[in-house]
Amino acid sequence: MFVWNEFLTRGIRNLLQNTVWTVALVYGFFKQATLSISGRDFKMTLIARRSRHYAGTRYLKRGVNDKGRVANDVETEQIVFEDVPEGFPMQISSVVQNRGSIPLFWSQETSRLNLKPDIILSKKDQNYKATRLHFENLAKRYGNPIIILNLIKAHEKKPRESILRAEFANAIEFINKDLSEENHLKFLHWDLHKHTRSSKATNVLLLLGKVAAYALTITGFFYCQVTPSLISEGCLRWPYFENFDSNDLSTPRNSNVNIKKHCDNDEDYDNLETKLCGGNNVANGNHSLKPSMFQEGVLRTNCIDCLDRTNVAQYAYGLAALGKQLHALGVIDAAKIDLDDPLADKLMGFYERMGDTLAHQYGGSAAHNKIFSQRRGQWIAATQSQEFFRTLQRYYSNAYMDAEKQNAINVFLGYFQPQQGKPELWELNSDQHYNAWRNGQTNMDENGRSIFKRSLSDGNIIRESTSPMSTSNIKMDLSNSVSCDSQLQGGRKILAELTTEISTCESEIIIFKVYSLNVS
């Protein structure tokens, strides 16, 4: 899903029947730095991986396609680990969140006369089949629950975003009717734009932090303490954690069941489990091992473009997660980081840079970072002039540059291949590219990828399955009078009421190879 040179390397992979001789290229964002708290150093890594399915530019790729793939689908992973002397257990923590376009059939016509083109909602998917496929795919990748944070406007003088808000809510309600109550999609809606205008940036981030804390309470996050003996014995190398075939994806991907399948026998699994979780009396020197933890489910955030407002919400989630991650590592005493903490400012720099990068790739300009600017106390006039310039930059890119950029993406990804007697690339509409290149190739699955057996090093390319959806839910509505006080119920915090509203964008293109700790 995240390997952008899958098409370009397909020939050699099909011939060799493995991926040993190819490098998986990921398109998105990567930043890593060493941070310190009270003299204890730890490494912080932020990765954003863009999906190659239904990939493109802002106005030319909107909503969902027939296969349930959405535009601007990005998986964000936040990894924290502490540098320790040789011979000591190494602690690693990771948390994943997702962003993606509203999974409905909708579009906006590129206009050179209108900065804000009308939103066109198609009625061709009355049973929300594509929307359902999208959430089934999320459940296969992440397990459950799937928590949806929808940040678009609820009320407008001229309906634009609010059209999608109502239809999205209808879609979730329709899909939940066919799911058991425990598998319902959790739908949270909050108009971020409205609250940004009426509240200070601090209040907005505090409220989003409560939503993030709720999501983390029910999904959890990944934590593992790795012993030197575990590393020396090679237990963390594939196939234990990554060599899953398509059938494994019907089980939540972080489950110990998946690990057990790839151990030679029950004894191997028991030994691995003991080493990972510390068993009853396992220790390395005087350092007792802590139990491992796994993330089950994911928070999916969207606004209209999934750039500006979405990035603010993802920062709030990242900050809430960082507190829990550092607490699990034993770096801080409380599992929460205050907004005024210097560490919160450093993390904001990570997410601001990521937001700018993704916005440049999808929208053509840096992100609108109004809330971040307010938090830093930036001069209001300077912020407004910067926002205006970025709006013009995005308009120019969308109106004059994106068509050529979209064509290049479709050629690179193999969605268009020139053929004699067939239309030229510039003669096709954007949505036609997906079917234009299929030439009856063999050894391909329905997504045009090779179906050969992966070698032990093939963890970067994971095949999809068609197993049924498994997603839990508590339906929620983030409303004008948002009540974010949590209640303890069955050992979990349940967010009170949240009803309708949030928005979008910026930065540079980075292609890199990454071995993810939290395999998706």
Short mmCIF file of C-alpha atoms in Angstrom, two decimals:
data_model
loop_
_atom_site.label_atom_id
_atom_site.label_comp_id
_atom_site.label_asym_id
_atom_site.label_seq_id
_atom_site.Cartn_x
_atom_site.Cartn_y
_atom_site.Cartn_z
CA MET A 1 0.00 0.00 0.00
CA PHE A 2 2.83 2.41 0.79
CA VAL A 3 5.40 1.18 -1.75
CA TRP A 4 5.32 3.75 -4.52
CA ASN A 5 7.73 1.92 -6.82
CA GLU A 6 5.70 -1.32 -6.73
CA PHE A 7 4.88 -1.01 -10.44
CA LEU A 8 8.42 -0.06 -11.47
CA THR A 9 9.94 -3.05 -9.63
CA ARG A 10 7.23 -5.55 -10.55
CA GLY A 11 9.16 -7.09 -13.44
CA ILE A 12 12.26 -8.03 -11.46
CA ARG A 13 10.21 -9.20 -8.47
CA ASN A 14 8.11 -11.48 -10.66
CA LEU A 15 11.23 -12.99 -12.24
CA LEU A 16 13.08 -13.52 -8.96
CA GLN A 17 9.98 -14.36 -6.90
CA ASN A 18 11.18 -12.17 -4.00
CA THR A 19 12.03 -8.58 -3.10
CA VAL A 20 15.66 -9.09 -2.05
CA TRP A 21 16.96 -7.10 -5.04
CA THR A 22 14.57 -4.17 -4.81
CA VAL A 23 14.23 -1.24 -2.43
CA ALA A 24 10.76 -0.21 -1.29
CA LEU A 25 10.28 3.54 -1.72
CA VAL A 26 7.90 5.32 0.65
CA TYR A 27 6.54 8.77 -0.24
CA GLY A 28 5.68 11.06 2.63
CA PHE A 29 7.61 12.47 5.57
CA PHE A 30 10.34 11.39 7.99
CA LYS A 31 11.96 13.20 10.91
CA GLN A 32 14.01 11.90 13.82
CA ALA A 33 15.73 13.73 16.66
CA THR A 34 17.26 13.07 20.06
CA LEU A 35 15.36 14.77 22.88
CA SER A 36 16.12 14.93 26.58
CA ILE A 37 14.12 15.06 29.84
CA SER A 38 15.91 15.47 33.15
CA GLY A 39 19.15 14.22 31.66
CA ARG A 40 17.60 11.13 30.03
CA ASP A 41 17.95 11.02 26.26
CA PHE A 42 15.46 9.34 23.97
CA LYS A 43 14.91 9.29 20.23
CA MET A 44 11.69 10.58 18.73
CA THR A 45 10.71 9.52 15.20
CA LEU A 46 7.74 10.71 13.15
CA ILE A 47 6.86 8.94 9.89
CA ALA A 48 4.05 9.68 7.43
CA ARG A 49 3.41 7.08 4.71
CA ARG A 50 1.16 8.05 1.79
CA SER A 51 -0.91 5.35 0.10
CA ARG A 52 -0.25 4.73 -3.61
CA HIS A 53 -3.91 3.77 -4.14
CA TYR A 54 -6.11 6.56 -5.53
CA ALA A 55 -3.11 8.86 -5.25
CA GLY A 56 -2.99 12.32 -6.74
CA THR A 57 -3.47 16.04 -6.25
CA ARG A 58 -6.03 18.01 -4.31
CA TYR A 59 -8.90 18.70 -6.74
CA LEU A 60 -8.19 15.78 -9.06
CA LYS A 61 -8.42 13.14 -6.33
CA ARG A 62 -11.28 13.56 -3.88
CA GLY A 63 -13.34 11.17 -1.80
CA VAL A 64 -13.36 7.42 -2.46
CA ASN A 65 -13.11 5.13 -5.48
CA ASP A 66 -15.06 1.94 -6.23
CA LYS A 67 -12.55 -0.22 -4.30
CA GLY A 68 -12.89 1.78 -1.11
CA ARG A 69 -9.57 3.60 -1.51
CA VAL A 70 -9.60 7.25 -0.48
CA ALA A 71 -7.61 10.26 -1.61
CA ASN A 72 -4.75 11.57 0.53
CA ASP A 73 -4.67 8.41 2.64
CA VAL A 74 -1.75 8.79 5.06
CA GLU A 75 -0.60 6.57 7.92
CA THR A 76 1.30 8.46 10.63
CA GLU A 77 3.52 6.59 13.07
CA GLN A 78 5.16 8.08 16.16
CA ILE A 79 8.05 6.01 17.55
CA VAL A 80 9.92 6.59 20.81
CA PHE A 81 12.86 4.61 22.20
CA GLU A 82 15.55 5.26 24.77
CA ASP A 83 19.24 4.83 24.07
CA VAL A 84 20.65 2.48 26.69
CA PRO A 85 24.11 1.00 27.37
CA GLU A 86 24.92 -2.36 25.84
CA GLY A 87 23.58 -5.25 27.87
CA PHE A 88 20.48 -3.43 29.10
CA PRO A 89 16.93 -4.01 27.85
CA MET A 90 15.92 -1.57 25.09
CA GLN A 91 12.41 -0.11 25.31
CA ILE A 92 10.44 0.78 22.17
CA SER A 93 7.02 2.38 21.86
CA SER A 94 4.97 3.18 18.78
CA VAL A 95 1.52 4.56 18.01
CA VAL A 96 -0.24 4.82 14.64
CA GLN A 97 -2.99 7.16 13.44
CA ASN A 98 -4.60 7.67 10.03
CA ARG A 99 -5.88 10.49 7.85
CA GLY A 100 -7.84 10.28 4.61
CA SER A 101 -10.46 11.97 2.47
CA ILE A 102 -14.16 11.63 3.38
CA PRO A 103 -15.05 8.17 1.97
CA LEU A 104 -17.96 9.29 -0.22
CA PHE A 105 -18.23 9.92 -3.95
CA TRP A 106 -17.68 13.68 -4.14
CA SER A 107 -15.59 16.09 -6.16
CA GLN A 108 -14.65 19.73 -6.75
CA GLU A 109 -14.07 21.10 -10.22
CA THR A 110 -10.74 22.88 -10.66
CA SER A 111 -11.56 26.53 -11.30
CA ARG A 112 -9.38 29.45 -12.35
CA LEU A 113 -12.13 31.89 -11.36
CA ASN A 114 -13.19 30.51 -7.99
CA LEU A 115 -10.89 30.04 -5.01
CA LYS A 116 -13.44 27.72 -3.38
CA PRO A 117 -15.14 25.54 -6.01
CA ASP A 118 -18.51 24.02 -5.14
CA ILE A 119 -18.54 20.55 -3.63
CA ILE A 120 -20.39 18.05 -5.82
CA LEU A 121 -21.83 15.02 -4.05
CA SER A 122 -22.63 12.00 -6.23
CA LYS A 123 -25.64 9.84 -5.40
CA LYS A 124 -24.46 6.76 -7.30
CA ASP A 125 -23.56 4.78 -4.15
CA GLN A 126 -26.87 4.75 -2.30
CA ASN A 127 -25.93 1.66 -0.25
CA TYR A 128 -22.51 3.10 0.62
CA LYS A 129 -20.70 0.06 -0.74
CA ALA A 130 -17.42 1.91 -1.33
CA THR A 131 -17.61 3.56 2.11
CA ARG A 132 -18.14 0.15 3.68
CA LEU A 133 -15.16 -1.30 1.78
CA HIS A 134 -12.98 1.52 3.06
CA PHE A 135 -13.77 0.83 6.71
CA GLU A 136 -13.46 -2.91 6.20
CA ASN A 137 -9.95 -2.27 4.91
CA LEU A 138 -9.13 -0.12 7.95
CA ALA A 139 -10.38 -2.87 10.25
CA LYS A 140 -8.20 -5.47 8.51
CA ARG A 141 -5.16 -3.24 8.83
CA TYR A 142 -5.61 -2.00 12.38
CA GLY A 143 -8.21 -4.13 14.14
CA ASN A 144 -10.93 -2.41 16.08
CA PRO A 145 -12.26 0.00 17.17
CA ILE A 146 -12.20 2.42 14.24
CA ILE A 147 -12.70 5.92 15.66
CA ILE A 148 -13.64 8.59 13.11
CA LEU A 149 -12.90 12.22 13.98
CA ASN A 150 -14.68 14.43 11.42
CA LEU A 151 -13.61 18.08 11.58
CA ILE A 152 -15.60 19.75 8.79
CA LYS A 153 -18.09 22.60 9.18
CA ALA A 154 -21.59 21.83 10.40
CA HIS A 155 -23.39 25.07 9.47
CA GLU A 156 -22.74 27.42 6.56
CA LYS A 157 -24.65 30.22 4.83
CA LYS A 158 -24.01 28.50 1.52
CA PRO A 159 -23.84 24.73 2.14
CA ARG A 160 -20.52 23.22 1.05
CA GLU A 161 -18.75 21.19 3.73
CA SER A 162 -22.01 20.73 5.64
CA ILE A 163 -23.37 18.72 2.68
CA LEU A 164 -20.64 16.15 3.24
CA ARG A 165 -21.04 16.29 7.01
CA ALA A 166 -24.69 15.18 6.81
CA GLU A 167 -24.03 12.51 4.18
CA PHE A 168 -21.03 11.11 6.07
CA ALA A 169 -23.12 10.79 9.24
CA ASN A 170 -25.84 9.01 7.23
CA ALA A 171 -23.25 6.63 5.77
CA ILE A 172 -21.87 5.67 9.19
CA GLU A 173 -25.37 5.15 10.58
CA PHE A 174 -26.30 3.00 7.57
CA ILE A 175 -23.16 0.84 7.87
CA ASN A 176 -23.56 0.41 11.63
CA LYS A 177 -27.02 -1.11 11.13
CA ASP A 178 -25.36 -4.21 9.67
CA LEU A 179 -22.76 -4.47 12.43
CA SER A 180 -23.09 -5.79 15.93
CA GLU A 181 -23.11 -3.07 18.58
CA GLU A 182 -19.60 -3.97 19.70
CA ASN A 183 -18.33 -3.58 16.12
CA HIS A 184 -19.94 -0.20 15.41
CA LEU A 185 -17.81 2.55 13.92
CA LYS A 186 -17.28 5.30 16.49
CA PHE A 187 -18.19 8.60 14.83
CA LEU A 188 -17.05 11.88 16.41
CA HIS A 189 -17.88 15.18 14.76
CA TRP A 190 -16.63 18.60 15.80
CA ASP A 191 -16.57 21.87 13.85
CA LEU A 192 -12.95 22.89 14.38
CA HIS A 193 -13.25 25.99 12.20
CA LYS A 194 -16.07 27.37 14.35
CA HIS A 195 -14.27 26.76 17.62
CA THR A 196 -11.01 28.15 16.26
CA ARG A 197 -12.78 31.46 15.57
CA SER A 198 -14.44 31.62 18.99
CA SER A 199 -11.75 30.08 21.19
CA LYS A 200 -8.06 30.50 21.81
CA ALA A 201 -5.63 28.01 20.30
CA THR A 202 -4.91 26.63 23.76
CA ASN A 203 -8.58 25.80 24.38
CA VAL A 204 -8.87 24.09 20.99
CA LEU A 205 -5.80 21.96 21.67
CA LEU A 206 -7.00 21.09 25.17
CA LEU A 207 -10.32 19.87 23.80
CA LEU A 208 -8.65 17.87 21.04
CA GLY A 209 -6.35 16.45 23.71
CA LYS A 210 -9.36 15.06 25.55
CA VAL A 211 -10.59 13.43 22.36
CA ALA A 212 -7.10 11.98 21.86
CA ALA A 213 -7.00 10.66 25.43
CA TYR A 214 -10.34 8.94 24.85
CA ALA A 215 -9.10 7.31 21.64
CA LEU A 216 -5.85 6.14 23.25
CA THR A 217 -7.75 4.67 26.19
CA ILE A 218 -9.63 2.25 23.95
CA THR A 219 -7.02 1.53 21.26
CA GLY A 220 -3.89 1.42 23.39
CA PHE A 221 -0.41 1.75 21.90
CA PHE A 222 2.56 -0.49 21.17
CA TYR A 223 5.26 -1.04 23.80
CA CYS A 224 7.98 -3.68 23.91
CA GLN A 225 11.07 -4.20 26.05
CA VAL A 226 13.70 -6.04 24.04
CA THR A 227 16.41 -7.97 25.88
CA PRO A 228 19.95 -8.40 24.52
CA SER A 229 19.38 -12.17 24.45
CA LEU A 230 16.27 -11.68 22.32
CA ILE A 231 18.26 -9.63 19.81
CA SER A 232 21.22 -12.03 19.76
CA GLU A 233 18.93 -15.00 19.14
CA GLY A 234 17.33 -13.20 16.20
CA CYS A 235 13.80 -13.51 17.60
CA LEU A 236 12.82 -10.04 16.43
CA ARG A 237 13.71 -10.74 12.83
CA TRP A 238 11.09 -11.93 10.40
CA PRO A 239 9.05 -14.07 10.16
CA TYR A 240 8.01 -13.48 13.78
CA PHE A 241 6.62 -9.98 13.32
CA GLU A 242 6.30 -9.28 9.63
CA ASN A 243 6.00 -12.34 7.41
CA PHE A 244 2.21 -12.54 7.49
CA ASP A 245 0.30 -13.95 4.56
CA SER A 246 -3.00 -12.51 3.42
CA ASN A 247 -5.05 -14.79 5.65
CA ASP A 248 -3.44 -13.34 8.78
CA LEU A 249 -5.01 -9.95 8.16
CA SER A 250 -8.43 -11.18 9.24
CA THR A 251 -7.05 -11.21 12.77
CA PRO A 252 -6.12 -7.82 14.29
CA ARG A 253 -2.59 -7.21 13.11
CA ASN A 254 -1.07 -6.59 16.53
CA SER A 255 -2.44 -9.76 18.08
CA ASN A 256 -0.21 -12.36 19.69
CA VAL A 257 -2.09 -14.90 17.56
CA ASN A 258 -0.20 -13.64 14.52
CA ILE A 259 3.12 -14.06 16.29
CA LYS A 260 2.21 -17.58 17.37
CA LYS A 261 1.38 -18.66 13.82
CA HIS A 262 4.95 -18.03 12.73
CA CYS A 263 6.72 -19.78 15.57
CA ASP A 264 7.74 -23.37 14.78
CA ASN A 265 5.83 -24.82 17.74
CA ASP A 266 4.07 -23.90 20.96
CA GLU A 267 7.31 -24.11 22.92
CA ASP A 268 8.96 -21.52 20.65
CA TYR A 269 5.99 -19.23 21.09
CA ASP A 270 6.03 -19.63 24.87
CA ASN A 271 9.74 -18.80 24.95
CA LEU A 272 9.23 -15.75 22.75
CA GLU A 273 6.26 -14.60 24.83
CA THR A 274 8.27 -14.98 28.02
CA LYS A 275 11.11 -12.93 26.60
CA LEU A 276 8.82 -10.21 25.29
CA CYS A 277 6.62 -9.91 28.35
CA GLY A 278 9.17 -10.71 31.00
CA GLY A 279 7.40 -13.83 32.22
CA ASN A 280 6.93 -14.10 35.97
CA ASN A 281 10.52 -13.79 37.13
CA VAL A 282 12.52 -12.79 34.06
CA ALA A 283 15.02 -10.02 34.59
CA ASN A 284 18.17 -8.71 33.00
CA GLY A 285 20.52 -7.84 35.82
CA ASN A 286 18.49 -5.77 38.23
CA HIS A 287 16.08 -4.55 35.54
CA SER A 288 12.80 -6.47 35.51
CA LEU A 289 11.08 -6.65 32.15
CA LYS A 290 7.69 -5.04 31.62
CA PRO A 291 4.77 -6.67 29.82
CA SER A 292 4.38 -5.83 26.14
CA MET A 293 1.39 -3.81 24.98
CA PHE A 294 -0.26 -3.67 21.56
CA GLN A 295 -2.39 -1.18 19.71
CA GLU A 296 -5.81 -2.47 18.63
CA GLY A 297 -7.76 -0.08 16.43
CA VAL A 298 -6.99 3.38 15.09
CA LEU A 299 -8.09 7.01 15.14
CA ARG A 300 -8.99 8.21 11.63
CA THR A 301 -9.07 12.01 11.27
CA ASN A 302 -10.37 14.03 8.34
CA CYS A 303 -11.36 17.51 7.31
CA ILE A 304 -12.02 18.51 3.68
CA ASP A 305 -8.43 18.30 2.40
CA CYS A 306 -7.05 16.26 5.34
CA LEU A 307 -4.22 18.76 5.63
CA ASP A 308 -4.59 21.85 7.86
CA ARG A 309 -7.21 21.10 10.52
CA THR A 310 -6.37 17.41 10.40
CA ASN A 311 -2.73 18.13 11.16
CA VAL A 312 -3.68 20.12 14.28
CA ALA A 313 -5.78 17.22 15.53
CA GLN A 314 -3.02 14.74 14.77
CA TYR A 315 -0.60 16.86 16.80
CA ALA A 316 -2.99 16.80 19.77
CA TYR A 317 -3.19 13.01 19.44
CA GLY A 318 0.60 12.75 19.14
CA LEU A 319 1.09 14.83 22.29
CA ALA A 320 -1.35 12.69 24.28
CA ALA A 321 0.35 9.56 22.97
CA LEU A 322 3.85 10.87 23.72
CA GLY A 323 2.94 11.29 27.39
CA LYS A 324 1.80 7.67 27.59
CA GLN A 325 4.81 6.44 25.61
CA LEU A 326 7.38 8.21 27.79
CA HIS A 327 5.57 7.06 30.92
CA ALA A 328 5.74 3.46 29.67
CA LEU A 329 9.47 3.92 29.05
CA GLY A 330 9.86 5.26 32.61
CA VAL A 331 11.15 8.62 31.41
CA ILE A 332 8.37 10.66 33.07
CA ASP A 333 6.28 9.99 36.18
CA ALA A 334 2.85 11.08 34.86
CA ALA A 335 1.38 9.87 31.57
CA LYS A 336 0.60 13.40 30.38
CA ILE A 337 2.58 16.27 28.90
CA ASP A 338 1.28 19.81 29.49
CA LEU A 339 0.85 22.16 26.53
CA ASP A 340 3.29 24.60 28.17
CA ASP A 341 5.99 21.94 28.49
CA PRO A 342 9.01 22.61 26.23
CA LEU A 343 8.61 19.06 24.94
CA ALA A 344 5.16 19.98 23.60
CA ASP A 345 6.73 22.81 21.57
CA LYS A 346 9.35 20.46 20.16
CA LEU A 347 6.69 17.94 19.16
CA MET A 348 4.68 20.75 17.56
CA GLY A 349 7.70 21.44 15.36
CA PHE A 350 7.64 17.80 14.20
CA TYR A 351 3.95 17.91 13.27
CA GLU A 352 4.17 21.37 11.73
CA ARG A 353 6.98 20.20 9.46
CA MET A 354 5.04 17.04 8.59
CA GLY A 355 1.90 19.06 7.85
CA ASP A 356 3.82 21.38 5.53
CA THR A 357 5.39 18.43 3.69
CA LEU A 358 2.12 16.58 3.10
CA ALA A 359 0.34 19.80 2.13
CA HIS A 360 2.97 20.59 -0.52
CA GLN A 361 2.60 17.09 -1.93
CA TYR A 362 -1.19 17.07 -2.11
CA GLY A 363 -2.25 20.74 -2.11
CA GLY A 364 0.68 22.65 -3.58
CA SER A 365 1.52 24.96 -0.66
CA ALA A 366 2.58 24.85 2.95
CA ALA A 367 -0.12 24.11 5.53
CA HIS A 368 -2.30 26.75 7.15
CA ASN A 369 -0.85 26.66 10.65
CA LYS A 370 -2.95 29.35 12.34
CA ILE A 371 -3.32 27.49 15.64
CA PHE A 372 0.38 26.68 15.81
CA SER A 373 1.20 30.35 15.11
CA GLN A 374 -1.13 31.46 17.91
CA ARG A 375 0.51 29.05 20.34
CA ARG A 376 3.90 30.57 19.55
CA GLY A 377 2.53 34.09 20.02
CA GLN A 378 3.24 35.08 16.44
CA TRP A 379 2.10 38.55 15.36
CA ILE A 380 -1.49 38.32 14.03
CA ALA A 381 -0.83 40.53 10.99
CA ALA A 382 2.16 38.38 10.02
CA THR A 383 0.07 35.22 10.38
CA GLN A 384 -2.73 36.63 8.23
CA SER A 385 -0.37 37.70 5.46
CA GLN A 386 1.31 34.29 5.53
CA GLU A 387 -2.07 32.52 5.32
CA PHE A 388 -3.14 34.73 2.40
CA PHE A 389 0.08 34.00 0.52
CA ARG A 390 -0.33 30.27 1.05
CA THR A 391 -3.93 30.43 -0.18
CA LEU A 392 -2.75 32.10 -3.41
CA GLN A 393 0.09 29.61 -3.78
CA ARG A 394 -2.32 26.71 -3.38
CA TYR A 395 -4.79 28.26 -5.84
CA TYR A 396 -2.08 28.70 -8.49
CA SER A 397 -0.82 25.15 -8.04
CA ASN A 398 -4.32 23.63 -8.17
CA ALA A 399 -5.45 25.66 -11.18
CA TYR A 400 -2.32 25.58 -13.34
CA MET A 401 0.11 22.87 -12.18
CA ASP A 402 -1.83 19.91 -10.79
CA ALA A 403 -3.03 18.41 -14.07
CA GLU A 404 0.54 17.78 -15.22
CA LYS A 405 1.51 16.57 -11.75
CA GLN A 406 -1.42 14.13 -11.75
CA ASN A 407 -0.35 12.75 -15.13
CA ALA A 408 3.18 12.18 -13.83
CA ILE A 409 1.85 10.35 -10.76
CA ASN A 410 -0.34 8.09 -12.92
CA VAL A 411 2.58 7.17 -15.17
CA PHE A 412 4.95 6.57 -12.24
CA LEU A 413 2.45 4.33 -10.44
CA GLY A 414 1.54 2.46 -13.60
CA TYR A 415 -2.07 3.58 -13.64
CA PHE A 416 -1.53 4.70 -17.22
CA GLN A 417 0.59 2.82 -19.78
CA PRO A 418 0.70 4.13 -23.37
CA GLN A 419 -0.63 1.75 -26.02
CA GLN A 420 -1.07 2.05 -29.76
CA GLY A 421 -4.61 2.83 -30.74
CA LYS A 422 -5.50 3.95 -27.21
CA PRO A 423 -6.12 7.54 -26.02
CA GLU A 424 -3.11 9.59 -25.00
CA LEU A 425 -2.60 10.40 -21.33
CA TRP A 426 -3.71 14.02 -21.71
CA GLU A 427 -6.94 12.90 -23.40
CA LEU A 428 -8.14 10.98 -20.33
CA ASN A 429 -10.00 12.21 -17.29
CA SER A 430 -8.24 11.58 -13.99
CA ASP A 431 -10.61 8.82 -12.88
CA GLN A 432 -10.05 6.88 -16.11
CA HIS A 433 -6.40 6.19 -15.36
CA TYR A 434 -7.13 3.26 -13.07
CA ASN A 435 -8.46 1.02 -15.80
CA ALA A 436 -6.46 2.30 -18.75
CA TRP A 437 -3.33 0.24 -18.13
CA ARG A 438 -4.66 -3.26 -17.49
CA ASN A 439 -3.30 -5.50 -20.24
CA GLY A 440 -4.31 -8.91 -18.98
CA GLN A 441 -1.00 -9.45 -17.20
CA THR A 442 -0.54 -12.74 -15.41
CA ASN A 443 0.50 -13.29 -11.80
CA MET A 444 -1.47 -10.24 -10.68
CA ASP A 445 -4.16 -9.84 -8.04
CA GLU A 446 -7.16 -7.55 -8.44
CA ASN A 447 -5.04 -4.53 -7.51
CA GLY A 448 -2.46 -5.23 -10.20
CA ARG A 449 0.19 -6.54 -7.83
CA SER A 450 2.18 -9.71 -8.05
CA ILE A 451 0.87 -12.66 -6.07
CA PHE A 452 4.13 -14.58 -5.65
CA LYS A 453 5.16 -15.92 -2.24
CA ARG A 454 7.16 -13.34 -0.32
CA SER A 455 10.63 -14.10 0.97
CA LEU A 456 11.58 -13.44 4.59
CA SER A 457 12.71 -9.91 3.72
CA ASP A 458 9.45 -8.94 2.05
CA GLY A 459 7.84 -7.27 5.05
CA ASN A 460 7.71 -3.92 3.26
CA ILE A 461 5.11 -5.22 0.80
CA ILE A 462 2.12 -6.76 2.54
CA ARG A 463 -0.71 -8.20 0.49
CA GLU A 464 -4.33 -7.38 1.22
CA SER A 465 -6.96 -9.91 2.18
CA THR A 466 -10.68 -10.01 1.69
CA SER A 467 -11.55 -11.12 5.19
CA PRO A 468 -14.61 -9.66 6.87
CA MET A 469 -14.57 -6.49 8.85
CA SER A 470 -14.00 -6.46 12.59
CA THR A 471 -14.57 -3.05 14.10
CA SER A 472 -16.05 -1.93 17.43
CA ASN A 473 -17.98 1.21 18.15
CA ILE A 474 -19.61 3.70 20.39
CA LYS A 475 -21.44 6.28 18.30
CA MET A 476 -20.60 9.82 19.28
CA ASP A 477 -21.36 13.33 18.12
CA LEU A 478 -18.97 16.22 18.83
CA SER A 479 -21.31 19.20 19.06
CA ASN A 480 -21.45 22.89 19.61
CA SER A 481 -21.54 22.41 23.36
CA VAL A 482 -18.84 19.78 23.46
CA SER A 483 -18.71 17.93 26.74
CA CYS A 484 -15.38 16.18 26.91
CA ASP A 485 -15.53 15.05 30.50
CA SER A 486 -14.81 11.36 30.65
CA GLN A 487 -16.66 8.77 32.66
CA LEU A 488 -15.29 5.48 33.85
CA GLN A 489 -17.32 2.66 32.44
CA GLY A 490 -16.15 -0.92 32.53
CA GLY A 491 -12.59 0.22 33.19
CA ARG A 492 -12.56 2.45 30.07
CA LYS A 493 -13.13 6.15 29.69
CA ILE A 494 -16.12 6.90 27.55
CA LEU A 495 -16.26 10.39 26.11
CA ALA A 496 -19.56 12.06 26.80
CA GLU A 497 -21.12 13.92 23.88
CA LEU A 498 -19.35 15.41 20.92
CA THR A 499 -21.47 16.54 17.90
CA THR A 500 -20.47 18.04 14.37
CA GLU A 501 -17.17 20.03 13.03
CA ILE A 502 -12.80 20.83 11.81
CA SER A 503 -9.94 21.82 8.28
CA THR A 504 -6.38 21.50 6.03
CA CYS A 505 -2.10 21.79 4.62
CA GLU A 506 2.34 22.16 3.46
CA SER A 507 6.14 20.93 2.69
CA GLU A 508 8.79 19.02 0.82
CA ILE A 509 8.90 15.65 -0.93
CA ILE A 510 10.87 12.92 0.78
CA ILE A 511 11.38 9.38 -0.47
CA PHE A 512 12.96 6.95 1.93
CA LYS A 513 13.17 3.35 3.11
CA VAL A 514 11.70 2.61 6.50
CA TYR A 515 11.39 -0.49 8.64
CA SER A 516 8.28 0.19 10.72
CA LEU A 517 8.06 -0.96 14.32
CA ASN A 518 4.26 -0.97 14.22
CA VAL A 519 3.58 -3.10 11.14
CA SER A 520 0.48 -2.07 9.21
#
